Short mmCIF file of C-alpha atoms and ligand atoms in Angstrom, two decimals:
data_model
loop_
_atom_site.label_atom_id
_atom_site.label_comp_id
_atom_site.label_asym_id
_atom_site.label_seq_id
_atom_site.Cartn_x
_atom_site.Cartn_y
_atom_site.Cartn_z
CA MET Q 1 24.28 68.99 126.03
CA ASN Q 2 23.96 71.59 123.20
CA ASN Q 3 26.79 73.80 122.07
CA PHE Q 4 26.87 77.06 123.24
CA GLU Q 5 29.73 79.97 123.06
CA PHE Q 6 30.08 82.00 126.61
CA LYS Q 7 31.48 85.31 126.92
CA ASN Q 8 30.63 87.39 129.77
CA PRO Q 9 33.10 90.86 129.60
CA THR Q 10 31.14 92.51 132.83
CA LYS Q 11 33.87 93.39 135.36
CA ILE Q 12 32.97 92.67 139.06
CA ILE Q 13 33.68 94.68 141.86
CA PHE Q 14 32.35 93.23 145.25
CA GLY Q 15 31.90 93.67 148.42
CA LYS Q 16 31.59 96.45 151.72
CA GLY Q 17 32.57 99.98 150.66
CA SER Q 18 33.52 99.33 146.99
CA ILE Q 19 31.48 102.75 145.89
CA GLU Q 20 34.82 104.37 146.68
CA LYS Q 21 36.49 102.21 143.72
CA LEU Q 22 34.32 103.76 140.97
CA SER Q 23 36.62 106.39 140.30
CA ASN Q 24 39.31 103.71 138.91
CA GLU Q 25 37.06 102.28 136.33
CA ILE Q 26 36.06 105.37 134.29
CA PRO Q 27 38.70 106.77 131.83
CA LYS Q 28 40.49 109.20 131.69
CA GLY Q 29 38.77 112.24 129.78
CA ALA Q 30 35.44 110.73 129.68
CA LYS Q 31 32.29 112.74 130.19
CA VAL Q 32 29.63 110.70 132.36
CA LEU Q 33 26.37 111.11 132.43
CA MET Q 34 25.11 109.58 135.88
CA LEU Q 35 21.25 108.22 135.87
CA TYR Q 36 19.22 107.27 138.68
CA GLY Q 37 16.28 106.69 139.86
CA GLY Q 38 13.31 108.28 142.37
CA GLY Q 39 15.75 109.50 144.49
CA SER Q 40 16.22 106.63 146.96
CA ILE Q 41 20.27 106.71 146.67
CA LYS Q 42 19.82 110.30 148.17
CA LYS Q 43 18.05 109.34 151.09
CA ASN Q 44 20.23 106.64 152.22
CA GLY Q 45 23.59 107.57 151.40
CA ILE Q 46 24.52 105.92 148.34
CA TYR Q 47 24.05 108.89 146.32
CA ASP Q 48 26.82 110.93 148.03
CA GLN Q 49 28.93 107.68 147.95
CA VAL Q 50 28.92 108.03 144.17
CA LYS Q 51 29.62 112.10 144.19
CA THR Q 52 32.57 111.22 146.65
CA ALA Q 53 33.94 109.25 144.16
CA LEU Q 54 33.72 111.01 141.33
CA ALA Q 55 34.98 114.05 142.49
CA ASN Q 56 37.44 114.45 139.87
CA ILE Q 57 35.37 113.47 137.07
CA ASP Q 58 32.96 115.44 134.30
CA VAL Q 59 29.95 114.27 135.71
CA VAL Q 60 26.08 115.49 134.59
CA GLU Q 61 23.70 113.73 136.61
CA PHE Q 62 19.85 112.77 135.43
CA GLY Q 63 17.64 111.48 138.10
CA GLY Q 64 13.88 110.25 138.01
CA ILE Q 65 13.68 106.88 135.48
CA PRO Q 66 11.02 105.09 137.29
CA ALA Q 67 10.54 101.51 138.03
CA ASN Q 68 9.42 100.04 134.85
CA PRO Q 69 11.73 102.34 132.92
CA GLU Q 70 10.10 104.89 130.67
CA TYR Q 71 10.30 105.77 127.36
CA ALA Q 72 9.70 109.31 127.19
CA VAL Q 73 11.71 109.90 130.58
CA LEU Q 74 14.76 107.43 128.86
CA MET Q 75 14.06 110.00 125.52
CA GLU Q 76 15.09 112.93 127.54
CA ALA Q 77 18.15 111.48 128.93
CA LEU Q 78 18.72 110.91 125.18
CA LYS Q 79 18.40 114.48 124.33
CA VAL Q 80 21.00 115.33 127.56
CA ILE Q 81 23.77 113.11 126.17
CA LYS Q 82 23.29 114.35 122.16
CA ASP Q 83 23.27 118.25 123.86
CA GLN Q 84 26.33 118.01 126.38
CA ASN Q 85 28.83 115.45 124.45
CA ILE Q 86 28.59 112.89 126.60
CA THR Q 87 31.12 109.73 126.49
CA TYR Q 88 30.51 107.07 129.34
CA LEU Q 89 26.78 106.63 131.03
CA LEU Q 90 27.36 105.49 134.79
CA ALA Q 91 23.83 103.26 136.56
CA VAL Q 92 23.64 103.89 139.93
CA GLY Q 93 19.53 101.91 140.52
CA GLY Q 94 18.16 98.21 140.74
CA GLY Q 95 17.00 97.17 137.52
CA SER Q 96 14.97 99.82 136.16
CA VAL Q 97 17.60 101.96 136.23
CA ILE Q 98 19.98 99.67 134.55
CA ASP Q 99 17.67 98.73 132.25
CA GLY Q 100 17.36 102.44 131.12
CA THR Q 101 20.87 103.15 131.03
CA LYS Q 102 20.80 100.05 128.31
CA PHE Q 103 18.87 101.77 126.33
CA LEU Q 104 20.55 104.63 125.93
CA SER Q 105 23.53 102.84 125.35
CA ALA Q 106 22.24 101.73 122.35
CA ALA Q 107 20.37 104.94 121.57
CA ALA Q 108 23.50 107.08 121.70
CA LEU Q 109 25.29 105.18 118.92
CA PHE Q 110 21.88 104.05 116.89
CA GLU Q 111 21.82 105.01 113.07
CA GLY Q 112 18.36 104.73 112.16
CA ASP Q 113 16.10 107.78 112.59
CA ASN Q 114 13.78 106.50 115.54
CA PRO Q 115 15.73 104.60 118.63
CA TRP Q 116 12.21 103.49 119.24
CA ASP Q 117 13.03 100.73 115.94
CA ILE Q 118 15.87 98.95 118.70
CA LEU Q 119 12.78 97.72 120.98
CA ALA Q 120 9.91 97.46 118.05
CA LYS Q 121 12.17 96.10 115.53
CA ASN Q 122 14.38 94.00 117.99
CA ILE Q 123 17.38 95.07 116.73
CA LYS Q 124 20.27 93.76 118.41
CA THR Q 125 23.19 96.24 119.83
CA GLU Q 126 26.75 94.76 119.10
CA LYS Q 127 28.39 98.13 120.18
CA GLY Q 128 27.08 100.25 122.47
CA MET Q 129 28.27 103.79 124.63
CA PRO Q 130 30.30 102.44 127.35
CA PHE Q 131 28.87 102.51 130.69
CA GLY Q 132 29.15 101.27 134.62
CA THR Q 133 26.68 100.22 137.42
CA VAL Q 134 26.71 100.67 140.98
CA LEU Q 135 23.58 98.26 142.02
CA THR Q 136 21.29 99.05 144.68
CA LEU Q 137 18.96 96.45 144.55
CA PRO Q 138 19.66 92.69 144.09
CA ALA Q 139 16.77 91.13 142.04
CA THR Q 140 17.76 91.58 137.96
CA GLY Q 141 20.82 90.64 137.02
CA SER Q 142 21.24 93.45 134.79
CA GLU Q 143 24.54 94.19 136.08
CA MET Q 144 26.31 90.73 134.55
CA ASN Q 145 24.03 90.73 131.23
CA SER Q 146 22.96 92.75 128.18
CA GLY Q 147 19.26 92.26 128.34
CA ALA Q 148 17.25 95.21 128.98
CA VAL Q 149 13.57 95.73 129.27
CA ILE Q 150 12.00 99.47 128.25
CA THR Q 151 8.05 100.36 129.37
CA ARG Q 152 6.11 102.17 126.38
CA LYS Q 153 2.95 103.71 129.04
CA GLU Q 154 1.16 105.43 126.48
CA THR Q 155 0.55 101.79 124.30
CA LYS Q 156 1.03 99.69 127.64
CA GLN Q 157 4.43 97.99 125.89
CA LYS Q 158 6.64 96.59 127.78
CA VAL Q 159 9.25 95.67 125.39
CA THR Q 160 12.90 93.60 125.92
CA MET Q 161 15.86 94.07 124.12
CA GLY Q 162 19.97 93.48 124.14
CA GLY Q 163 22.78 92.35 122.07
CA GLN Q 164 26.37 91.65 122.84
CA GLY Q 165 27.44 95.45 122.61
CA LEU Q 166 25.18 96.13 125.91
CA PHE Q 167 26.83 94.40 128.91
CA PRO Q 168 28.27 96.84 131.55
CA VAL Q 169 31.90 97.68 131.20
CA PHE Q 170 32.16 96.73 135.08
CA SER Q 171 29.24 96.81 138.23
CA ILE Q 172 29.88 97.59 141.73
CA LEU Q 173 28.36 95.45 144.21
CA ASP Q 174 28.08 96.68 147.63
CA PRO Q 175 25.73 94.00 149.74
CA LEU Q 176 25.79 96.99 152.20
CA VAL Q 177 23.38 98.84 149.94
CA VAL Q 178 20.44 96.24 150.79
CA ALA Q 179 20.23 97.51 154.04
CA SER Q 180 17.96 100.50 153.02
CA LEU Q 181 16.03 98.45 150.48
CA PRO Q 182 11.62 98.24 151.74
CA GLU Q 183 10.70 94.89 152.72
CA ARG Q 184 8.57 95.01 149.53
CA GLN Q 185 11.47 94.76 146.91
CA ILE Q 186 13.73 92.20 149.24
CA ALA Q 187 10.64 90.09 148.75
CA ASN Q 188 10.50 90.90 144.64
CA GLY Q 189 14.20 90.92 144.46
CA LEU Q 190 14.44 86.94 145.72
CA THR Q 191 11.27 86.10 143.75
CA ASP Q 192 12.47 87.28 140.68
CA ALA Q 193 15.72 85.78 141.08
CA PHE Q 194 14.47 82.71 142.25
CA MET Q 195 12.07 82.47 139.09
CA HIS Q 196 15.01 83.61 136.60
CA VAL Q 197 16.78 80.21 137.44
CA LEU Q 198 13.98 78.26 137.41
CA GLU Q 199 13.15 79.63 133.43
CA GLN Q 200 16.63 78.24 132.72
CA TYR Q 201 15.90 75.21 135.09
CA MET Q 202 12.79 73.79 134.53
CA THR Q 203 12.37 72.32 131.11
CA TYR Q 204 13.12 68.45 130.63
CA PRO Q 205 16.05 66.50 131.98
CA THR Q 206 19.40 66.84 129.29
CA GLY Q 207 21.57 65.19 131.45
CA ALA Q 208 23.55 68.35 132.11
CA ILE Q 209 24.46 67.45 135.10
CA LEU Q 210 26.27 70.52 135.82
CA GLN Q 211 24.07 73.18 134.66
CA ASP Q 212 21.73 71.57 136.68
CA ARG Q 213 23.38 71.59 140.02
CA PHE Q 214 24.44 75.19 139.20
CA ALA Q 215 20.94 75.98 139.08
CA GLU Q 216 19.96 73.82 141.73
CA SER Q 217 23.23 75.84 144.17
CA ILE Q 218 21.04 79.23 143.51
CA LEU Q 219 17.74 78.42 144.45
CA GLN Q 220 19.07 76.49 147.65
CA THR Q 221 20.70 79.68 148.95
CA LEU Q 222 18.20 82.18 148.01
CA LEU Q 223 15.73 80.20 150.20
CA GLU Q 224 18.40 79.51 153.02
CA VAL Q 225 18.76 83.51 153.21
CA ALA Q 226 15.28 84.98 152.44
CA PRO Q 227 14.20 84.10 155.77
CA ARG Q 228 17.60 86.11 157.10
CA VAL Q 229 17.47 88.90 154.61
CA MET Q 230 13.63 89.69 155.26
CA LYS Q 231 13.96 89.98 158.73
CA ASP Q 232 16.76 91.71 158.95
CA PRO Q 233 18.31 93.02 155.54
CA THR Q 234 21.59 95.17 157.74
CA ASP Q 235 22.42 91.01 158.11
CA TYR Q 236 25.75 92.00 155.95
CA LYS Q 237 26.36 87.85 155.40
CA ALA Q 238 22.81 87.07 154.21
CA ALA Q 239 22.58 90.53 151.97
CA SER Q 240 25.97 88.92 150.31
CA ASN Q 241 24.81 85.67 149.70
CA PHE Q 242 21.61 87.19 148.38
CA MET Q 243 23.49 89.94 146.18
CA TRP Q 244 25.94 87.22 144.75
CA SER Q 245 23.04 84.45 143.80
CA CYS Q 246 20.65 87.48 142.49
CA THR Q 247 23.81 88.15 139.79
CA TRP Q 248 24.19 84.67 138.87
CA ALA Q 249 20.56 83.70 138.96
CA LEU Q 250 21.14 85.59 135.74
CA ASN Q 251 24.18 86.44 134.11
CA GLY Q 252 24.38 84.10 131.30
CA LEU Q 253 25.74 80.75 132.78
CA LEU Q 254 22.81 78.87 133.89
CA HIS Q 255 21.64 78.88 130.02
CA LYS Q 256 24.68 77.49 128.79
CA GLY Q 257 24.18 73.83 126.66
CA VAL Q 258 20.51 73.75 127.93
CA PRO Q 259 16.85 74.72 127.01
CA ALA Q 260 15.43 77.36 128.94
CA ASP Q 261 11.87 78.25 128.87
CA TRP Q 262 11.27 82.22 129.63
CA ALA Q 263 7.16 81.95 128.84
CA SER Q 264 6.30 83.75 132.46
CA HIS Q 265 8.24 86.19 132.05
CA SER Q 266 6.93 86.91 128.71
CA MET Q 267 3.09 86.48 129.95
CA GLY Q 268 4.29 88.35 132.88
CA HIS Q 269 5.73 91.70 131.64
CA GLU Q 270 2.07 91.65 129.93
CA LEU Q 271 0.61 92.19 133.13
CA THR Q 272 3.08 94.97 134.24
CA ALA Q 273 2.36 96.14 130.99
CA LEU Q 274 -1.42 96.36 131.61
CA PHE Q 275 -1.64 96.71 135.45
CA GLY Q 276 1.48 98.24 136.42
CA ILE Q 277 2.08 94.97 138.71
CA ASP Q 278 6.06 94.69 140.10
CA HIS Q 279 7.71 92.64 137.62
CA ALA Q 280 8.76 90.40 140.36
CA ARG Q 281 4.91 89.36 140.87
CA THR Q 282 3.61 88.68 138.04
CA LEU Q 283 6.11 86.14 138.03
CA ALA Q 284 4.17 84.93 141.40
CA ILE Q 285 0.93 85.02 139.13
CA ILE Q 286 1.97 83.44 136.57
CA ALA Q 287 4.91 80.67 136.86
CA PRO Q 288 2.63 78.44 139.24
CA ASN Q 289 -0.18 78.19 136.92
CA HIS Q 290 2.27 77.71 133.75
CA TYR Q 291 3.86 74.96 135.56
CA LYS Q 292 0.30 73.63 136.45
CA PHE Q 293 -0.94 73.99 133.14
CA ASN Q 294 2.26 71.88 131.48
CA PHE Q 295 2.24 69.47 133.69
CA GLU Q 296 2.85 66.61 131.18
CA ALA Q 297 6.22 68.12 129.97
CA LYS Q 298 7.35 69.46 133.11
CA LYS Q 299 6.72 66.99 135.45
CA ASP Q 300 10.04 65.44 135.62
CA LYS Q 301 12.45 68.42 136.17
CA LEU Q 302 10.04 69.17 138.74
CA ALA Q 303 9.91 66.05 140.68
CA GLN Q 304 13.98 66.39 140.44
CA TYR Q 305 13.22 69.61 141.61
CA ALA Q 306 11.12 68.27 144.36
CA GLU Q 307 13.54 66.10 145.48
CA ARG Q 308 16.81 68.29 145.40
CA ILE Q 309 15.01 71.51 146.96
CA TRP Q 310 12.22 70.75 148.78
CA ASN Q 311 13.49 67.29 149.96
CA ILE Q 312 9.99 65.92 148.82
CA THR Q 313 11.30 62.29 148.78
CA GLU Q 314 7.73 59.95 148.97
CA GLY Q 315 5.65 59.31 146.04
CA SER Q 316 5.29 59.40 142.61
CA THR Q 317 6.59 61.68 139.78
CA ASP Q 318 3.21 63.44 139.76
CA ASP Q 319 2.76 63.50 143.44
CA LYS Q 320 6.32 65.16 143.90
CA ALA Q 321 6.06 67.40 140.77
CA HIS Q 322 2.88 68.56 142.35
CA ALA Q 323 3.68 69.10 145.79
CA ALA Q 324 7.10 71.35 144.30
CA ILE Q 325 4.18 73.76 142.62
CA GLU Q 326 2.81 73.76 146.28
CA LYS Q 327 6.00 74.60 147.82
CA THR Q 328 6.64 77.14 144.79
CA VAL Q 329 3.13 78.66 146.17
CA GLY Q 330 3.92 78.67 149.99
CA PHE Q 331 7.74 80.13 149.40
CA PHE Q 332 6.07 83.30 147.64
CA HIS Q 333 3.75 83.93 150.04
CA GLU Q 334 5.88 83.80 152.99
CA LEU Q 335 7.73 86.44 151.15
CA GLY Q 336 4.10 88.39 151.62
CA ILE Q 337 3.66 87.50 147.55
CA ASP Q 338 0.31 87.35 146.31
CA THR Q 339 -0.33 84.46 143.62
CA LYS Q 340 -3.22 85.50 141.68
CA LEU Q 341 -4.03 88.14 139.58
CA SER Q 342 -7.02 89.13 141.91
CA ASP Q 343 -5.68 89.80 144.17
CA TYR Q 344 -3.80 92.91 142.26
CA THR Q 345 -6.80 94.14 140.49
CA LYS Q 346 -10.95 93.70 139.60
CA ASP Q 347 -10.55 94.39 136.22
CA TYR Q 348 -8.88 90.97 135.58
CA ASP Q 349 -11.65 90.25 133.37
CA GLY Q 350 -10.58 90.32 129.30
CA THR Q 351 -6.74 89.90 130.45
CA ALA Q 352 -6.25 86.12 129.36
CA GLU Q 353 -7.84 87.09 125.34
CA ILE Q 354 -5.84 90.38 125.68
CA ILE Q 355 -2.42 89.37 126.38
CA SER Q 356 -3.24 86.07 123.74
CA GLN Q 357 -3.71 88.44 120.83
CA ARG Q 358 -0.38 90.34 121.39
CA PHE Q 359 1.07 87.40 121.16
CA THR Q 360 -0.74 86.20 118.25
CA ASP Q 361 -0.21 89.94 116.70
CA ARG Q 362 3.30 89.68 117.45
CA GLY Q 363 3.82 86.13 115.49
CA TRP Q 364 4.80 84.36 118.78
CA LEU Q 365 3.38 81.48 118.07
CA GLY Q 366 5.43 78.79 119.75
CA MET Q 367 7.01 79.70 123.03
CA GLY Q 368 8.42 77.81 126.30
CA GLU Q 369 11.12 75.04 126.17
CA HIS Q 370 9.21 73.29 123.27
CA LYS Q 371 8.61 76.55 121.38
CA SER Q 372 4.85 74.76 121.27
CA LEU Q 373 3.36 77.27 124.13
CA THR Q 374 0.22 79.06 121.44
CA PRO Q 375 -1.70 82.46 122.44
CA ASP Q 376 -4.52 79.68 122.94
CA MET Q 377 -2.24 77.99 125.71
CA VAL Q 378 -1.30 81.30 127.24
CA GLU Q 379 -5.25 81.96 127.25
CA GLU Q 380 -5.58 79.27 129.79
CA ILE Q 381 -2.85 79.94 131.20
CA VAL Q 382 -3.76 83.77 132.06
CA LYS Q 383 -7.45 82.81 133.16
CA MET Q 384 -6.13 79.87 135.45
CA ALA Q 385 -4.06 82.86 137.49
CA TYR Q 386 -7.33 84.84 137.97
O1 LIG F 401 13.37 104.73 142.01
P1 LIG F 401 14.33 104.39 143.14
O2 LIG F 401 14.26 105.70 144.45
O3 LIG F 401 15.65 104.67 143.39
O4 LIG F 401 13.42 103.66 144.08
C1 LIG F 401 13.40 102.29 143.31
C2 LIG F 401 12.53 101.79 143.44
O5 LIG F 401 11.41 102.59 143.44
C3 LIG F 401 13.37 101.33 144.83
N1 LIG F 401 15.12 101.23 145.14
C4 LIG F 401 16.19 100.78 144.43
N2 LIG F 401 17.66 100.51 145.04
C5 LIG F 401 16.56 100.81 147.04
C6 LIG F 401 15.62 101.56 146.22
N3 LIG F 401 14.68 101.87 147.78
C7 LIG F 401 15.95 101.97 149.06
N4 LIG F 401 17.28 101.84 148.76
C8 LIG F 401 17.94 100.82 148.58
N5 LIG F 401 19.20 100.50 147.58
O6 LIG F 401 13.24 100.28 145.02
C9 LIG F 401 12.16 100.46 143.42
C10 LIG F 401 12.42 98.98 142.71
O7 LIG F 401 13.58 99.31 141.75
P2 LIG F 401 13.41 98.73 140.44
O8 LIG F 401 15.12 98.80 139.89
O9 LIG F 401 12.63 98.94 139.53
O10 LIG F 401 13.45 97.44 140.44
P3 LIG F 401 14.44 95.76 139.94
O11 LIG F 401 15.65 95.80 140.17
O12 LIG F 401 13.45 94.50 140.30
O13 LIG F 401 13.82 96.08 138.62
C11 LIG F 401 12.43 96.00 137.68
C12 LIG F 401 12.61 95.99 136.58
O14 LIG F 401 14.03 95.06 135.71
C13 LIG F 401 13.49 94.70 135.03
C14 LIG F 401 11.82 94.37 134.88
O15 LIG F 401 11.45 94.27 133.86
C15 LIG F 401 11.59 95.38 135.62
O16 LIG F 401 11.05 96.63 134.91
N6 LIG F 401 13.99 93.07 134.41
C16 LIG F 401 15.33 93.27 133.69
C17 LIG F 401 15.79 92.08 133.86
C18 LIG F 401 17.23 92.32 132.64
N7 LIG F 401 17.78 93.49 132.50
O17 LIG F 401 17.93 91.39 132.85
C19 LIG F 401 15.62 90.71 134.08
C20 LIG F 401 14.28 90.93 134.98
O18 LIG F 401 13.54 89.76 134.59
C21 LIG F 401 13.23 92.17 134.70
O19 LIG F 401 12.76 91.85 134.17
ZN1 LIG F 402 12.93 89.06 135.83
#
């Protein structure tokens, strides 16, 4: 097992009706900017619950953060933070609103001239403006981690950022919010969380028994609850297991002491930047081809996954590993998620070359758990995904 340090400071407040506990968490005298998305919270009652809980707190609102949080919109919110002397941020939304809030947390205290540098120069934020979250969509794990992904439409970029200072101070996880989610978002959430686990698991055997079992338990739970939550998002037992699994899939624990891959995410972000495809769907397009292309390097772990998750016990290591990739594709299809780029766009010709060139330009010469995936290989994998 590799050496590691682990600290996750986010306080989780989980359960039915927990939004009403919000006011206990906001420091006295804070001036709060409440951030939200395109308005779903006004239809499903979450907005009213939050406003009621904040009745005695000084709150300014900023709505309209789009899915794949847009830099230009966030810059408008940054102006509000400065003009109104905001001291505390509250994200009410899914990964996009929470990630946008993380950027604002960093940008609000940033001492440089241009906040874009935080993204372009990958500046790690050691101290941000404090913020809490009310999660409305289980998927990304952003509610209990310190990373964010910001989009800039103007240049078709989707850039990651983070730093120890960007953990939420608290996150409220009320599984009742799942009830109003469209099927598409539930499918996305299940797929994204499943892929977060695989990015930290589908590498090579290292003898980290506990980390493997943690990862497998999340995969098994997601597979068990997926049909239930897809069929009936008001099934509270299923929704609560779904929500807690998504949080644990990317709160830092799984990655401790073991190698991680993340190449599917890097390639997937480019597909969102170029075509606007939902984040989770880009992973379903890329990952199976990534695993096929890097089969030799990953087959031992693929076979372990085949046995323990899909109960495939017959055949050679290669047979099991291949079967596990097909099972994974089958799971995405059952969720209604298409797994070919051509299912999403007719303009896919040349995409592989563009993505490969972007990685070359950024100096990303070796990705994946062995730091051996070159831009040329990325080109091959994206072509396989057409
Ligand atoms: O904007 P509103 O009106 O709120 O609607 C949203 C949005 O259209 C809707 N929604 C959210 N909660 C709802 C709801 N609709 C009905 N009822 C509710 N309770 O769902 C739509 C999608 O929301 P979004 O926040 O974009 O989804 P998600 O949580 O999947 O976040 C995706 C973003 O997170 C990034 C992705 O790249 C993408 O930008 N990621 C962030 C990560 C992180 N910070 O750790 C890791 C991930 O790998 C991922 O990259
Ligand atoms: Zn993801």
